CSV table of C-alpha atoms in Angstrom, one decimal:
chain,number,residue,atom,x,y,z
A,1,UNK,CA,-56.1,-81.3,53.8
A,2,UNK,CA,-54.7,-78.2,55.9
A,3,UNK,CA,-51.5,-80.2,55.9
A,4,UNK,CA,-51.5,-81.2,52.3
A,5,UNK,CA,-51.9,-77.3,51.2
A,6,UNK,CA,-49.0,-76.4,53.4
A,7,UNK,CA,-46.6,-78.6,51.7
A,8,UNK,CA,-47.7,-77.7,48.2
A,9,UNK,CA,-47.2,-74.2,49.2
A,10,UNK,CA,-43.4,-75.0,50.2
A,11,UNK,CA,-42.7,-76.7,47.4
A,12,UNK,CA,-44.2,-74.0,45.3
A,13,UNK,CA,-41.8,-71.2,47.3
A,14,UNK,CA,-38.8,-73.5,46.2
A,15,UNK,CA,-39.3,-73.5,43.0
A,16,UNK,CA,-40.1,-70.0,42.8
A,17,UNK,CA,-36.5,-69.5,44.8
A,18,UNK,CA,-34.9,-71.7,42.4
A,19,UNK,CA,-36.2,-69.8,39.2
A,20,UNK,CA,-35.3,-66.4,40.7
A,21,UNK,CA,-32.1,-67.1,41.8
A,22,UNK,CA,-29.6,-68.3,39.3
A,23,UNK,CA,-26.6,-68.2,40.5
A,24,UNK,CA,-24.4,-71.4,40.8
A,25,UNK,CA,-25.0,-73.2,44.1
A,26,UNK,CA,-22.0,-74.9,45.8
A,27,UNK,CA,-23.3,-78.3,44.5
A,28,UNK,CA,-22.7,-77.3,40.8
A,29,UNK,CA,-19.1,-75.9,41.7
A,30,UNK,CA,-18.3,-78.8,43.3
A,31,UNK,CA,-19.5,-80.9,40.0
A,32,UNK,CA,-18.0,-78.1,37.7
A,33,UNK,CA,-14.7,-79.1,39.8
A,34,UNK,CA,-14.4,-82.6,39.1
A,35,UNK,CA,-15.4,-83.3,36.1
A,36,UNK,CA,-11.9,-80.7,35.1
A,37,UNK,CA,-10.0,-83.1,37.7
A,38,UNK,CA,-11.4,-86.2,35.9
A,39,UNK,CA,-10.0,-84.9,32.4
A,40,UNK,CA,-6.6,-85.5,33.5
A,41,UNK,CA,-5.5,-88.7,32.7
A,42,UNK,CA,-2.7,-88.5,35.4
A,43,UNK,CA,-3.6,-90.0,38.8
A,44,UNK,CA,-0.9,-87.8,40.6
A,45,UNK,CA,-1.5,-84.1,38.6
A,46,UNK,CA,-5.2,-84.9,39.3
A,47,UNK,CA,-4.2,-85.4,43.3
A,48,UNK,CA,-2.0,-82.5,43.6
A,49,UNK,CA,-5.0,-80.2,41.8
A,50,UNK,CA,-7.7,-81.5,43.9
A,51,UNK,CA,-5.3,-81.0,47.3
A,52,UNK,CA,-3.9,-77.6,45.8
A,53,UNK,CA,-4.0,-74.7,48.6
A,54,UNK,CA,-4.9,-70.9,48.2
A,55,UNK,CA,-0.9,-70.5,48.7
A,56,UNK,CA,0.2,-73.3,46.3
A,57,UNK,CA,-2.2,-70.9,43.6
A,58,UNK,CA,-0.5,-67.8,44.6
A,59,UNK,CA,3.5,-70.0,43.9
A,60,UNK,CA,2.0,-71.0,40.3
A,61,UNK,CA,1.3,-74.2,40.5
A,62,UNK,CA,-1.5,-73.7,38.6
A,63,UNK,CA,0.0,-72.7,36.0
A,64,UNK,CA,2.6,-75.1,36.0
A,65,UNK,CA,0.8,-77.9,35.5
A,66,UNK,CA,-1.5,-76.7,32.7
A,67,UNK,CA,1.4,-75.3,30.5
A,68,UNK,CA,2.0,-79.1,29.9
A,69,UNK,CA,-1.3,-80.3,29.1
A,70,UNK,CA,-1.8,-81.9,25.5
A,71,UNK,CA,-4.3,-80.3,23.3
A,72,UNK,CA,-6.7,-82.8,23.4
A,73,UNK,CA,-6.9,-82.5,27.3
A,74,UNK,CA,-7.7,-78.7,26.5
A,75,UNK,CA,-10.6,-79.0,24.4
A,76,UNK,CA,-11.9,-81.4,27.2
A,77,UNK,CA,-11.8,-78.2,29.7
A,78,UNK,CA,-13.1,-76.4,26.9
A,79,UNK,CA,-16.2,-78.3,26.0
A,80,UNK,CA,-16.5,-79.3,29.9
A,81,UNK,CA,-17.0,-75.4,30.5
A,82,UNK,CA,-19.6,-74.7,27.3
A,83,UNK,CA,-21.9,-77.1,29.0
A,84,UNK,CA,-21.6,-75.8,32.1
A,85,UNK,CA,-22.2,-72.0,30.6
A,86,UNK,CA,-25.5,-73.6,29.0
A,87,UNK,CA,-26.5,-75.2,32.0
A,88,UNK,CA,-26.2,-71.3,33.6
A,89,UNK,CA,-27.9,-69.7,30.8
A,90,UNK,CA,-31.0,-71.9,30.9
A,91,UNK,CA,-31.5,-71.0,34.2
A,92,UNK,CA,-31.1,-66.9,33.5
A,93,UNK,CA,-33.8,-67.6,30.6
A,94,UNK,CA,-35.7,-69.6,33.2
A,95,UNK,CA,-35.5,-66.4,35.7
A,96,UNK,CA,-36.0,-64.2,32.8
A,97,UNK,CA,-33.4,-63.1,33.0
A,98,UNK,CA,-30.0,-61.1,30.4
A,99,UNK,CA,-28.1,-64.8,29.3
A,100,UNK,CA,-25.3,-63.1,26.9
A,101,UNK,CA,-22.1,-64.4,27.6
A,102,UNK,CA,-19.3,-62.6,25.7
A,103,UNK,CA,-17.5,-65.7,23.3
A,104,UNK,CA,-14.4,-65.5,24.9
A,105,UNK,CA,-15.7,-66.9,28.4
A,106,UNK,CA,-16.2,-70.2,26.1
A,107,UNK,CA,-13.0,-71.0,26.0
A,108,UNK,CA,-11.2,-72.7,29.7
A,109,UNK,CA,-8.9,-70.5,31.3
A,110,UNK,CA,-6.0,-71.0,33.8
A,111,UNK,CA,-8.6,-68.8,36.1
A,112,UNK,CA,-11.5,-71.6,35.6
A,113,UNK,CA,-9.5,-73.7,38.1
A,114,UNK,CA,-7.8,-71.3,40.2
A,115,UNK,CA,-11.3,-69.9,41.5
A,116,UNK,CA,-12.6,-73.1,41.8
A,117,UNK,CA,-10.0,-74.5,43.8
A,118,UNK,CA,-10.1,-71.2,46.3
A,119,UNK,CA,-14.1,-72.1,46.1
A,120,UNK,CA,-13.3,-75.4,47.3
A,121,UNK,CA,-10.7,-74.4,50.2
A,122,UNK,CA,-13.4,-71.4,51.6
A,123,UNK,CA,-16.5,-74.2,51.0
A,124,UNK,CA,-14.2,-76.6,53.9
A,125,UNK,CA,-13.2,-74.1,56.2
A,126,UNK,CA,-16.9,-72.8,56.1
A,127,UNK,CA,-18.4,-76.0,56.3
A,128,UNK,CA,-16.4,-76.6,59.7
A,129,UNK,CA,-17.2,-73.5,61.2
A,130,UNK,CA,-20.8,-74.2,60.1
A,131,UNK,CA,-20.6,-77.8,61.7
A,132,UNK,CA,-19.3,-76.0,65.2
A,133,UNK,CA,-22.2,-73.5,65.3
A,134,UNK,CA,-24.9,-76.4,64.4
A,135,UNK,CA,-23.3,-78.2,67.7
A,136,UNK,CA,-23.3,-75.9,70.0
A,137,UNK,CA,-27.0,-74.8,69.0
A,138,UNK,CA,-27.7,-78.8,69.8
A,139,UNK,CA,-26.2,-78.5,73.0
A,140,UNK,CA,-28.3,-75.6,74.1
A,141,UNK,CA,-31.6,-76.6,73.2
A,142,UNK,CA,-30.5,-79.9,74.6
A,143,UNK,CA,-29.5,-78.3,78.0
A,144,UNK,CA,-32.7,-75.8,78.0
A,145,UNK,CA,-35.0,-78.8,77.3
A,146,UNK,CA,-33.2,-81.0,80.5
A,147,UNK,CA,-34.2,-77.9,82.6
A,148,UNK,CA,-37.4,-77.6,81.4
A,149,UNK,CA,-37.6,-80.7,82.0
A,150,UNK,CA,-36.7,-80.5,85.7
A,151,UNK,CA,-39.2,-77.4,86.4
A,152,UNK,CA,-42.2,-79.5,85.5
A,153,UNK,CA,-40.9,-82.0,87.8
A,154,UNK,CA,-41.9,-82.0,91.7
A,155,UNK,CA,-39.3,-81.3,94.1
A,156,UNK,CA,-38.6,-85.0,94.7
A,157,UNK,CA,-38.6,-86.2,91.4
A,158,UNK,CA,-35.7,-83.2,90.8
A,159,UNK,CA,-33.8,-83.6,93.8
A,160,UNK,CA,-33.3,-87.7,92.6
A,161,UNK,CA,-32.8,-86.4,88.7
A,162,UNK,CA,-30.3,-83.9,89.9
A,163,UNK,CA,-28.6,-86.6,91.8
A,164,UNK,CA,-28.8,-88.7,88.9
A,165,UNK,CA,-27.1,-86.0,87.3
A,166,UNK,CA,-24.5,-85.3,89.1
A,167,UNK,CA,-23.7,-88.9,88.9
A,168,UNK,CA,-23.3,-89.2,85.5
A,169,UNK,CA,-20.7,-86.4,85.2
A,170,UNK,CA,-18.6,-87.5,87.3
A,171,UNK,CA,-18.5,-91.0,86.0
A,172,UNK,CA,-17.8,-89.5,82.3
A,173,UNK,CA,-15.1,-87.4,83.9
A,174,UNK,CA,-13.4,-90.9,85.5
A,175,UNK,CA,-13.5,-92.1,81.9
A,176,UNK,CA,-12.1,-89.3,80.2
A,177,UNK,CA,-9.1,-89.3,82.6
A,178,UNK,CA,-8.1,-92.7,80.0
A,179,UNK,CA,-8.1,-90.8,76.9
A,180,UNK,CA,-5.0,-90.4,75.0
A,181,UNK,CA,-4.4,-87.3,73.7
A,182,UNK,CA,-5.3,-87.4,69.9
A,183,UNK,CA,-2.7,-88.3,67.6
A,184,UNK,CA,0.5,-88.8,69.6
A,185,UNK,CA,2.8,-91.4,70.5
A,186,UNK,CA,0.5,-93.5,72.6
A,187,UNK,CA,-2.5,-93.1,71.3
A,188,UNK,CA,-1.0,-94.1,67.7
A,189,UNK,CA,0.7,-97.3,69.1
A,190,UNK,CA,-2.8,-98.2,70.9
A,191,UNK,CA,-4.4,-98.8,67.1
A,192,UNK,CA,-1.1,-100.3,65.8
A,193,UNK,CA,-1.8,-102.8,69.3
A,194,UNK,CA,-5.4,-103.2,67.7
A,195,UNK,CA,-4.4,-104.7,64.9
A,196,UNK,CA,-1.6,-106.7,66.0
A,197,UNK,CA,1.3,-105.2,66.0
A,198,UNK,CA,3.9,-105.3,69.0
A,199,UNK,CA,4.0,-101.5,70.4
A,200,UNK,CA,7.8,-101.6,69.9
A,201,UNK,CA,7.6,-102.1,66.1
A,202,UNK,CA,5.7,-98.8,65.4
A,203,UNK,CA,6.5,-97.7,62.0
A,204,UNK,CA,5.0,-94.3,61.3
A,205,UNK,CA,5.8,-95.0,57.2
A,206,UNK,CA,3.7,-98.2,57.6
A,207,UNK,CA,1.1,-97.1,60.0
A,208,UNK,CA,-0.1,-94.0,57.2
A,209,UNK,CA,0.0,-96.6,54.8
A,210,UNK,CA,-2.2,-98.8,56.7
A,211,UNK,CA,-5.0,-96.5,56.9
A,212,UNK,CA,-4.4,-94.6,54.0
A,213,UNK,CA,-7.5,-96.1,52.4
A,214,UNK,CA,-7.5,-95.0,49.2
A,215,UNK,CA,-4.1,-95.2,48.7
A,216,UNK,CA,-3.5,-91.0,47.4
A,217,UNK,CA,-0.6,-90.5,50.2
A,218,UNK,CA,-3.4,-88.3,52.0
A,219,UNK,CA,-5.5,-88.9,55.0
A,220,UNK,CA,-9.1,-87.0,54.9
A,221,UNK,CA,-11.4,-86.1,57.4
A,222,UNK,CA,-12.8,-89.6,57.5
A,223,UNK,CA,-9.5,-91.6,57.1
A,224,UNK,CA,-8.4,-89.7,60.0
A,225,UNK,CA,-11.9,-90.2,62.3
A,226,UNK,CA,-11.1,-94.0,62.0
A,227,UNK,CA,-7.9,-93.7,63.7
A,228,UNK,CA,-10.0,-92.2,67.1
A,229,UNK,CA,-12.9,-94.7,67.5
A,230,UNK,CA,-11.3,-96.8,69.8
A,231,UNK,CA,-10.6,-94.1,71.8
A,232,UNK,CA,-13.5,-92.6,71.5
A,233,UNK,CA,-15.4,-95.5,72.8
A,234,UNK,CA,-13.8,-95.4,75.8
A,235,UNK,CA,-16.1,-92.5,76.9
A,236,UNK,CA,-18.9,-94.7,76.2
A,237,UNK,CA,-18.1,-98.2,76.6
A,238,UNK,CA,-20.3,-99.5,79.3
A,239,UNK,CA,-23.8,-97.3,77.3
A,240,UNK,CA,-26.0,-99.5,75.1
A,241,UNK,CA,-26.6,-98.3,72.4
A,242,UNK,CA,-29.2,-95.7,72.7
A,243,UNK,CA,-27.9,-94.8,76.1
A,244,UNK,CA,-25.7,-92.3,74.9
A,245,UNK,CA,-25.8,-89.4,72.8
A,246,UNK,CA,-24.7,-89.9,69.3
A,247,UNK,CA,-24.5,-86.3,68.3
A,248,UNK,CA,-21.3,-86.2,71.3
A,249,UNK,CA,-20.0,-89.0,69.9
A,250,UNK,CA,-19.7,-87.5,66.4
A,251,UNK,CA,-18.6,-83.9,67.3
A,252,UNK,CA,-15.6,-86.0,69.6
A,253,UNK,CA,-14.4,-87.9,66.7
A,254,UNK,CA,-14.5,-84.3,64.6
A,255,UNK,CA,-13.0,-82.6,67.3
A,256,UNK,CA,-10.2,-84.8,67.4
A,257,UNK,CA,-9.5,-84.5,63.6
A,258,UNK,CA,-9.4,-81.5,63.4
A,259,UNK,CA,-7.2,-80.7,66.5
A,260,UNK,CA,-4.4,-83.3,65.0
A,261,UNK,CA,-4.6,-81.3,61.6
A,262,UNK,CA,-4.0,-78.2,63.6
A,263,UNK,CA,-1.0,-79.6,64.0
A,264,UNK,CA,-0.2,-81.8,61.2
A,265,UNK,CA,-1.2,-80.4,58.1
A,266,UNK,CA,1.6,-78.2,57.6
A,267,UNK,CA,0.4,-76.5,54.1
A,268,UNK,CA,-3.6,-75.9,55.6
A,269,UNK,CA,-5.0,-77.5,52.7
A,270,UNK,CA,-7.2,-79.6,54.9
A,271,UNK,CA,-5.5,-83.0,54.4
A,272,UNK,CA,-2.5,-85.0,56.2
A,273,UNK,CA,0.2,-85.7,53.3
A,274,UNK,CA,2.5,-88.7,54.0
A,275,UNK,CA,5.2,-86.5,54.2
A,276,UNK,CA,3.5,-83.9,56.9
A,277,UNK,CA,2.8,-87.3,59.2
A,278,UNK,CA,6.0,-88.4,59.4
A,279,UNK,CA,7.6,-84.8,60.0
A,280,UNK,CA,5.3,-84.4,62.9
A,281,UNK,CA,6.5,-87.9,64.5
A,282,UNK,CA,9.6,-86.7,64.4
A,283,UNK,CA,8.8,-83.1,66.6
A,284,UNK,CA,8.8,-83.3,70.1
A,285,UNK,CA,4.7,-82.8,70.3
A,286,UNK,CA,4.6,-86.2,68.6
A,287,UNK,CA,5.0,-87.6,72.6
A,288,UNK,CA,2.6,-84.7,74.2
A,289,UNK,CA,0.5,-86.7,77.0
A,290,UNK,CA,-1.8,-83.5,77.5
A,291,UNK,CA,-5.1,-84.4,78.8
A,292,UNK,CA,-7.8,-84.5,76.4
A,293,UNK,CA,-10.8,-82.3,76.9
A,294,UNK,CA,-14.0,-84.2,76.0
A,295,UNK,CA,-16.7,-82.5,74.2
A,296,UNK,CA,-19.1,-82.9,76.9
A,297,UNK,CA,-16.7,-81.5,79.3
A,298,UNK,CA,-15.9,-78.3,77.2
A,299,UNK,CA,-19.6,-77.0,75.7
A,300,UNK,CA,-21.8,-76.4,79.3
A,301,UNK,CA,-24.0,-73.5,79.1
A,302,UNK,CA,-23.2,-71.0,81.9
A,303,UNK,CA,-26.7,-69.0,82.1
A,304,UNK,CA,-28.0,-66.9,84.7
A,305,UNK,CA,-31.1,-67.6,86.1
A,306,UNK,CA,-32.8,-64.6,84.1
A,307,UNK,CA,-31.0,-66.1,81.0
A,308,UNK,CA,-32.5,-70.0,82.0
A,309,UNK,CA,-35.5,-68.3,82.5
A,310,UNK,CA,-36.1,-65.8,79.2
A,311,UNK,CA,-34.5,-69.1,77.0
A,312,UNK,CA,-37.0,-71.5,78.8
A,313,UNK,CA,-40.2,-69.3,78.4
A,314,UNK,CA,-39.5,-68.9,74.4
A,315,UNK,CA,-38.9,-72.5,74.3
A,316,UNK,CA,-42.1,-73.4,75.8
A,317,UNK,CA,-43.8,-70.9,73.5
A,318,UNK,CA,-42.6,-72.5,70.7
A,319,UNK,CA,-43.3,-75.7,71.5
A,320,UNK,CA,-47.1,-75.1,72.7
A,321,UNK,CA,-47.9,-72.8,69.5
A,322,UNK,CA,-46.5,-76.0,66.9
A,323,UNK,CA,-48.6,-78.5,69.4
A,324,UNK,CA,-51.8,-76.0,68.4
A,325,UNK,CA,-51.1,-76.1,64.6
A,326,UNK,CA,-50.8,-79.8,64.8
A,327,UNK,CA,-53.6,-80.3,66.9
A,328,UNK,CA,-55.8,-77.8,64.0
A,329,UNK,CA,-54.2,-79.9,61.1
């Protein structure tokens, strides 16, 4: 009953949060967003809005490409934007709260898109940066819960784990001696091999279109994941499944996309353009046989023992005072 109460008192709090705080969450941008794209009847203006970079704003593109827009198309944006500005009033009536909106906000502007596009671009970069933090707080609980681990254990039992240990590091540093470094030469020709291709024949025109899936001359974050999970498996090829840690595997595959847009995406809009990818196979860096630095090799926790110690003891706190509330649930 205890259990049932909490709940309903969380879902009570959210609601409350939800009436009192009306501003647009990044879920109704992000819908706002697209259904402008999805007015365009052009495939390629809709592309090159949806693709559009802070800087490509700043050049006018903008206002380029709604300058040529029939009439119909505008009364779209405008009755696309009335809804929305409904939608947003309802919610400041629900929050009792002023819902005026002058009459001239009605009506789309070149503005509309320009701040939702910038939304867009800051919502990506944040979401990596977000994605970075939320692994390296995985890897620390995960490394103060392993010591923990050990302390409870007798001095045998953490002598053979630390062996153990030991063991397995150096047999995931063997295998990720074979890695290719993301994106170059070699590692490319490796998935053309895959699939059949002589090495020799390499076509960089072909390749992009090969795993251009949706066929917009772009290759996203999951497009370009794809093109690592062969090498990616290397690191873990001789786990079953369950033997090794998922959340690594994940954070390598993300880590090696976003290293080759580092260096591909020329315009920083987040994306690899068709034109980008064969530029960079043309560079010099297209052939750089770097060694890769796993993600398990490049996030260890350096603490002192004081730091081990403080960490380990809040830990344990935590853990023992949720065990009580479940216990008195």
């Amino acid at each position: 009953m205890a259990r049932f109460q909490i709940v309903l008192l969380f879902v009570v709090l959210f609601q409350i949060y939800e009436a009192s705080n009306p501003l647009p969450t990044k879920q109704e941008y992000e819908r706002y967003l697209d259904q402008i794209l999805m007015s365009f009847k052009d495939e390629e203006t809709r592309t090159i809005l949806k693709n559009a970079t802070p800087e490509d704003i700043e050049k006018g593109l903008i206002e380029k490409t709604l300058r040529r827009l029939h009439p119909d198309i505008r009364s779209k944006l405008d009755e696309i934007k009335r809804n929305i500005i409904n939608e947003y009033r309802h919610k400041l009536r629900k929050a009792k709260m002023d819902d005026n909106v002058p009459d001239e906000l009605y009506k789309f502007q070149d503005a509309d898109l320009k701040h939702l596009i910038k939304e867009r671009h800051n919502r990506l970069s944040a979401m990596d940066e977000q994605r970075k933090k939320q692994f390296l707080k995985y890897e620390m609980e995960k490394e103060l819960k392993h010591r923990m681990a050990l302390r409870a254990m007798n001095e045998y039992d953490r002598k053979v784990q630390v062996a153990l240990d030991d063991e397995e590091k150096k047999r995931m540093a063997e295998k990720e001696k074979s890695l290719n470094h993301p994106g170059n030469k070699q590692q490319l020709e490796e998935v053309w091999e895959r699939e059949g291709f002589d090495k020799e024949s390499f076509d960089p025109k072909t390749f992009f279109k090969m795993h251009d899936n949706d066929g917009d001359n772009f290759l996203d974050d999951w497009e370009l994941m794809a093109l690592f999970t062969g090498e990616v498996d290397k690191l873990f090829e001789e786990f079953e499944e369950g033997e090794y840690d998922e959340e690594e595997k994940q954070e390598e595959l993300e880590m090696m996309a976003e290293h080759v847009k580092d260096h591909v995406d020329a315009n920083k809009d987040g994306l690899i353009h068709i034109n980008e990818f064969i530029e960079y196979t043309k560079r010099d860096d297209f052939v750089d046989t770097d060694p890769w630095k796993a993600v398990f090799a490049g996030t260890g926790y350096d603490f002192d023992d004081s730091a081990v110690s403080n960490q380990v003891s809040v830990v344990y706190v935590l853990h023992s005072l949720l065990l009580l509330a479940h216990l008195h649930m």
